[in-house]
GROMACS .gro file of C-alpha atoms in nm:
model
  251
    1UNK     CA    1  -0.008  -0.018   0.054
    2UNK     CA    2   0.099   0.408  -0.120
    3UNK     CA    3   0.114   0.543   0.187
    4UNK     CA    4   0.008   0.954   0.151
    5UNK     CA    5   0.113   1.215   0.370
    6UNK     CA    6  -0.075   1.502   0.439
    7UNK     CA    7   0.062   1.832   0.541
    8UNK     CA    8   0.110   1.789   0.964
    9UNK     CA    9   0.311   1.476   0.799
   10UNK     CA   10   0.510   1.613   0.550
   11UNK     CA   11   0.594   1.925   0.836
   12UNK     CA   12   0.731   1.636   1.035
   13UNK     CA   13   0.888   1.464   0.726
   14UNK     CA   14   1.094   1.813   0.608
   15UNK     CA   15   1.229   1.831   0.964
   16UNK     CA   16   1.366   1.531   0.929
   17UNK     CA   17   1.505   1.544   0.597
   18UNK     CA   18   1.712   1.866   0.667
   19UNK     CA   19   1.844   1.632   1.008
   20UNK     CA   20   1.903   1.416   0.752
   21UNK     CA   21   2.096   1.634   0.427
   22UNK     CA   22   2.289   1.849   0.748
   23UNK     CA   23   2.406   1.476   0.841
   24UNK     CA   24   2.537   1.386   0.464
   25UNK     CA   25   2.703   1.727   0.423
   26UNK     CA   26   2.844   1.636   0.812
   27UNK     CA   27   2.968   1.321   0.629
   28UNK     CA   28   3.086   1.474   0.322
   29UNK     CA   29   3.286   1.743   0.460
   30UNK     CA   30   3.479   1.477   0.615
   31UNK     CA   31   3.606   1.260   0.344
   32UNK     CA   32   4.005   1.311   0.338
   33UNK     CA   33   4.216   1.106   0.284
   34UNK     CA   34   4.376   0.961   0.675
   35UNK     CA   35   4.001   0.884   0.804
   36UNK     CA   36   3.854   0.589   0.856
   37UNK     CA   37   3.463   0.529   0.745
   38UNK     CA   38   3.426   0.443   1.202
   39UNK     CA   39   3.490   0.765   1.267
   40UNK     CA   40   3.309   0.971   0.980
   41UNK     CA   41   2.987   0.704   1.119
   42UNK     CA   42   3.040   0.884   1.485
   43UNK     CA   43   3.060   1.223   1.390
   44UNK     CA   44   2.731   1.164   1.229
   45UNK     CA   45   2.605   0.977   1.499
   46UNK     CA   46   2.624   1.233   1.746
   47UNK     CA   47   2.503   1.460   1.507
   48UNK     CA   48   2.095   1.349   1.408
   49UNK     CA   49   2.129   1.238   1.823
   50UNK     CA   50   2.247   1.603   1.855
   51UNK     CA   51   1.943   1.712   1.607
   52UNK     CA   52   1.667   1.551   1.865
   53UNK     CA   53   1.676   1.255   1.598
   54UNK     CA   54   1.743   0.900   1.547
   55UNK     CA   55   1.968   0.726   1.319
   56UNK     CA   56   1.713   0.569   1.082
   57UNK     CA   57   2.028   0.290   1.012
   58UNK     CA   58   2.171   0.205   1.340
   59UNK     CA   59   2.024  -0.145   1.416
   60UNK     CA   60   1.810  -0.231   1.071
   61UNK     CA   61   1.701  -0.534   1.051
   62UNK     CA   62   2.060  -0.553   1.231
   63UNK     CA   63   2.278  -0.293   1.059
   64UNK     CA   64   2.550  -0.220   1.338
   65UNK     CA   65   2.628   0.133   1.157
   66UNK     CA   66   2.470   0.452   1.144
   67UNK     CA   67   2.599   0.558   0.785
   68UNK     CA   68   2.650   0.319   0.499
   69UNK     CA   69   2.985   0.405   0.397
   70UNK     CA   70   3.088   0.222   0.109
   71UNK     CA   71   3.401   0.294  -0.104
   72UNK     CA   72   3.530   0.199  -0.479
   73UNK     CA   73   3.373  -0.072  -0.557
   74UNK     CA   74   3.163  -0.135  -0.297
   75UNK     CA   75   2.849   0.006  -0.476
   76UNK     CA   76   2.678   0.022  -0.098
   77UNK     CA   77   2.606  -0.069   0.239
   78UNK     CA   78   2.987  -0.074   0.361
   79UNK     CA   79   2.966  -0.094   0.750
   80UNK     CA   80   3.239   0.152   0.881
   81UNK     CA   81   3.561   0.044   1.049
   82UNK     CA   82   3.934   0.056   1.018
   83UNK     CA   83   3.950   0.144   0.632
   84UNK     CA   84   4.179   0.449   0.680
   85UNK     CA   85   4.086   0.656   0.326
   86UNK     CA   86   4.363   0.766   0.099
   87UNK     CA   87   4.373   0.988  -0.242
   88UNK     CA   88   4.210   0.861  -0.524
   89UNK     CA   89   3.909   0.692  -0.351
   90UNK     CA   90   3.573   0.823  -0.445
   91UNK     CA   91   3.305   0.744  -0.066
   92UNK     CA   92   2.972   0.678  -0.102
   93UNK     CA   93   2.809   0.788   0.183
   94UNK     CA   94   2.418   0.716   0.279
   95UNK     CA   95   2.246   0.818   0.594
   96UNK     CA   96   1.872   0.815   0.744
   97UNK     CA   97   1.698   1.062   1.022
   98UNK     CA   98   1.414   0.953   1.218
   99UNK     CA   99   1.231   1.273   1.375
  100UNK     CA  100   0.967   1.256   1.486
  101UNK     CA  101   0.780   0.984   1.358
  102UNK     CA  102   0.905   0.995   1.027
  103UNK     CA  103   1.280   0.875   0.806
  104UNK     CA  104   1.496   1.079   0.550
  105UNK     CA  105   1.693   0.885   0.343
  106UNK     CA  106   2.036   1.065   0.104
  107UNK     CA  107   2.286   0.991  -0.048
  108UNK     CA  108   2.612   1.102  -0.238
  109UNK     CA  109   2.939   0.958  -0.323
  110UNK     CA  110   3.227   1.169  -0.252
  111UNK     CA  111   3.607   1.243  -0.388
  112UNK     CA  112   3.912   1.172  -0.075
  113UNK     CA  113   4.156   1.433  -0.184
  114UNK     CA  114   4.231   1.493  -0.585
  115UNK     CA  115   4.034   1.135  -0.788
  116UNK     CA  116   4.095   1.082  -1.150
  117UNK     CA  117   3.881   1.193  -1.441
  118UNK     CA  118   3.760   0.887  -1.479
  119UNK     CA  119   3.614   0.850  -1.125
  120UNK     CA  120   3.520   1.243  -1.121
  121UNK     CA  121   3.254   1.160  -1.471
  122UNK     CA  122   3.072   0.859  -1.306
  123UNK     CA  123   3.031   1.037  -0.993
  124UNK     CA  124   2.902   1.381  -1.214
  125UNK     CA  125   2.703   1.114  -1.394
  126UNK     CA  126   2.536   0.888  -1.134
  127UNK     CA  127   2.365   1.215  -0.971
  128UNK     CA  128   2.269   1.400  -1.344
  129UNK     CA  129   2.107   1.066  -1.393
  130UNK     CA  130   1.889   1.145  -1.058
  131UNK     CA  131   1.808   1.496  -1.210
  132UNK     CA  132   1.698   1.309  -1.463
  133UNK     CA  133   1.498   1.070  -1.347
  134UNK     CA  134   1.306   1.414  -1.124
  135UNK     CA  135   1.178   1.530  -1.465
  136UNK     CA  136   0.903   1.305  -1.454
  137UNK     CA  137   0.870   1.270  -1.032
  138UNK     CA  138   0.523   1.517  -1.191
  139UNK     CA  139   0.162   1.361  -1.098
  140UNK     CA  140   0.040   1.140  -1.324
  141UNK     CA  141   0.327   0.973  -1.415
  142UNK     CA  142   0.461   0.641  -1.293
  143UNK     CA  143   0.722   0.512  -1.159
  144UNK     CA  144   0.887   0.319  -1.450
  145UNK     CA  145   0.887   0.692  -1.613
  146UNK     CA  146   1.154   0.784  -1.341
  147UNK     CA  147   1.350   0.419  -1.401
  148UNK     CA  148   1.366   0.437  -1.748
  149UNK     CA  149   1.510   0.911  -1.772
  150UNK     CA  150   1.778   0.774  -1.565
  151UNK     CA  151   1.877   0.407  -1.684
  152UNK     CA  152   1.859   0.546  -2.059
  153UNK     CA  153   2.079   0.907  -1.916
  154UNK     CA  154   2.335   0.624  -1.706
  155UNK     CA  155   2.351   0.366  -2.019
  156UNK     CA  156   2.364   0.665  -2.310
  157UNK     CA  157   2.669   0.791  -2.151
  158UNK     CA  158   2.827   0.397  -2.113
  159UNK     CA  159   2.786   0.274  -1.765
  160UNK     CA  160   2.539   0.074  -1.620
  161UNK     CA  161   2.359   0.071  -1.324
  162UNK     CA  162   2.274  -0.173  -1.069
  163UNK     CA  163   1.944  -0.383  -1.086
  164UNK     CA  164   1.952  -0.622  -0.724
  165UNK     CA  165   1.875  -0.286  -0.517
  166UNK     CA  166   1.614  -0.045  -0.662
  167UNK     CA  167   1.455   0.300  -0.465
  168UNK     CA  168   1.185   0.296  -0.298
  169UNK     CA  169   0.882   0.528  -0.056
  170UNK     CA  170   0.980   0.639   0.205
  171UNK     CA  171   0.798   0.783   0.484
  172UNK     CA  172   0.652   0.652   0.847
  173UNK     CA  173   0.909   0.349   0.790
  174UNK     CA  174   1.253   0.394   0.614
  175UNK     CA  175   1.103   0.172   0.293
  176UNK     CA  176   0.778   0.183   0.210
  177UNK     CA  177   0.563   0.104  -0.088
  178UNK     CA  178   0.639   0.153  -0.382
  179UNK     CA  179   0.975  -0.033  -0.578
  180UNK     CA  180   1.139   0.324  -0.742
  181UNK     CA  181   1.463   0.069  -0.953
  182UNK     CA  182   1.670   0.203  -1.203
  183UNK     CA  183   1.550   0.070  -1.527
  184UNK     CA  184   1.334  -0.046  -1.646
  185UNK     CA  185   1.059   0.055  -1.959
  186UNK     CA  186   0.814   0.400  -1.907
  187UNK     CA  187   0.468   0.347  -1.839
  188UNK     CA  188   0.436   0.089  -1.622
  189UNK     CA  189   0.457   0.084  -1.216
  190UNK     CA  190   0.224   0.334  -0.997
  191UNK     CA  191   0.077   0.630  -1.126
  192UNK     CA  192   0.225   0.888  -0.834
  193UNK     CA  193   0.043   1.184  -0.676
  194UNK     CA  194   0.084   1.422  -0.474
  195UNK     CA  195   0.160   1.341  -0.135
  196UNK     CA  196   0.373   1.051  -0.235
  197UNK     CA  197   0.760   0.999  -0.023
  198UNK     CA  198   0.987   0.883  -0.293
  199UNK     CA  199   1.421   0.834  -0.174
  200UNK     CA  200   1.469   0.805  -0.510
  201UNK     CA  201   1.852   0.640  -0.609
  202UNK     CA  202   2.060   0.574  -0.873
  203UNK     CA  203   2.330   0.322  -0.864
  204UNK     CA  204   2.536   0.314  -1.142
  205UNK     CA  205   2.863   0.076  -1.232
  206UNK     CA  206   3.169   0.184  -1.407
  207UNK     CA  207   3.204  -0.153  -1.500
  208UNK     CA  208   2.868  -0.407  -1.494
  209UNK     CA  209   2.550  -0.401  -1.290
  210UNK     CA  210   2.618  -0.706  -1.118
  211UNK     CA  211   2.709  -0.727  -0.799
  212UNK     CA  212   2.778  -0.940  -0.509
  213UNK     CA  213   2.709  -0.949  -0.124
  214UNK     CA  214   2.966  -1.057   0.087
  215UNK     CA  215   3.011  -1.258   0.383
  216UNK     CA  216   2.894  -0.993   0.613
  217UNK     CA  217   2.570  -0.990   0.407
  218UNK     CA  218   2.607  -0.592   0.409
  219UNK     CA  219   2.859  -0.486   0.186
  220UNK     CA  220   2.774  -0.486  -0.119
  221UNK     CA  221   3.034  -0.507  -0.408
  222UNK     CA  222   3.033  -0.534  -0.845
  223UNK     CA  223   3.124  -0.797  -0.957
  224UNK     CA  224   3.401  -0.699  -1.215
  225UNK     CA  225   3.581  -0.471  -0.920
  226UNK     CA  226   3.533  -0.179  -1.129
  227UNK     CA  227   3.395   0.142  -0.972
  228UNK     CA  228   3.050   0.275  -0.829
  229UNK     CA  229   2.810   0.586  -0.748
  230UNK     CA  230   2.559   0.660  -0.530
  231UNK     CA  231   2.288   0.914  -0.546
  232UNK     CA  232   2.021   1.006  -0.346
  233UNK     CA  233   1.748   1.264  -0.196
  234UNK     CA  234   1.451   1.210  -0.058
  235UNK     CA  235   1.116   1.320  -0.327
  236UNK     CA  236   0.813   1.478  -0.287
  237UNK     CA  237   0.574   1.501  -0.565
  238UNK     CA  238   0.312   1.758  -0.602
  239UNK     CA  239   0.023   1.923  -0.795
  240UNK     CA  240   0.306   2.095  -0.927
  241UNK     CA  241   0.768   2.077  -0.993
  242UNK     CA  242   0.880   1.771  -0.732
  243UNK     CA  243   1.025   1.902  -0.408
  244UNK     CA  244   1.318   1.753  -0.303
  245UNK     CA  245   1.320   1.746   0.108
  246UNK     CA  246   1.703   1.626   0.116
  247UNK     CA  247   1.864   1.901  -0.050
  248UNK     CA  248   2.117   2.158   0.051
  249UNK     CA  249   2.273   2.377  -0.171
  250UNK     CA  250   2.581   2.203  -0.377
  251UNK     CA  251   2.495   1.812  -0.294
   0.00000   0.00000   0.00000
């Protein structure tokens, strides 16, 4: 069942999303050579709690951290730990915050120091694919109109979109209906209605879209060892242009 939020609920979601976006920005500012992924996780955890919110991911289905930090060929769900970031890494940060009964969810991939031109292009295309997709995040379109636009843009740039994991509705639950794939034929899936809130999140690989999950049950990597990037925002469907709830200028 797809849950349509009323104005009171959307006000709470906006607050949750504002905290989430600020947490993503904090993590991005911390990405530099010499820092561990665990240090970023702790700083983001402490920031979210200081805002009176809770990290959405902590203990979610047993996930052991507050942030997913995925480096280089890790697509999603990288568990923060003792890995020390180094010059040239690309670092995907996925974070959620729960506040006043609602979740925000967003992600971005950040360069660690100086990165290759190829790595930067992957980040740029991934981010832009989100904006290509939300051109269709309007009342009356269908979910797969977003999906198709993301896929078409990504593949026209020579990359692939991950098939094994998709975007989703978000609200009182971190994952709600509908699923929002980053691939597919336009004109399918639920019709978009005012008050729907979606976590739209292209996951883009340099090589094949195939992925594999490591023995920890979380860390998901590209099957060919090539780079991956991730970009996500929580988006509100309105009767006009979509509202990006987790936006901060520059991200």
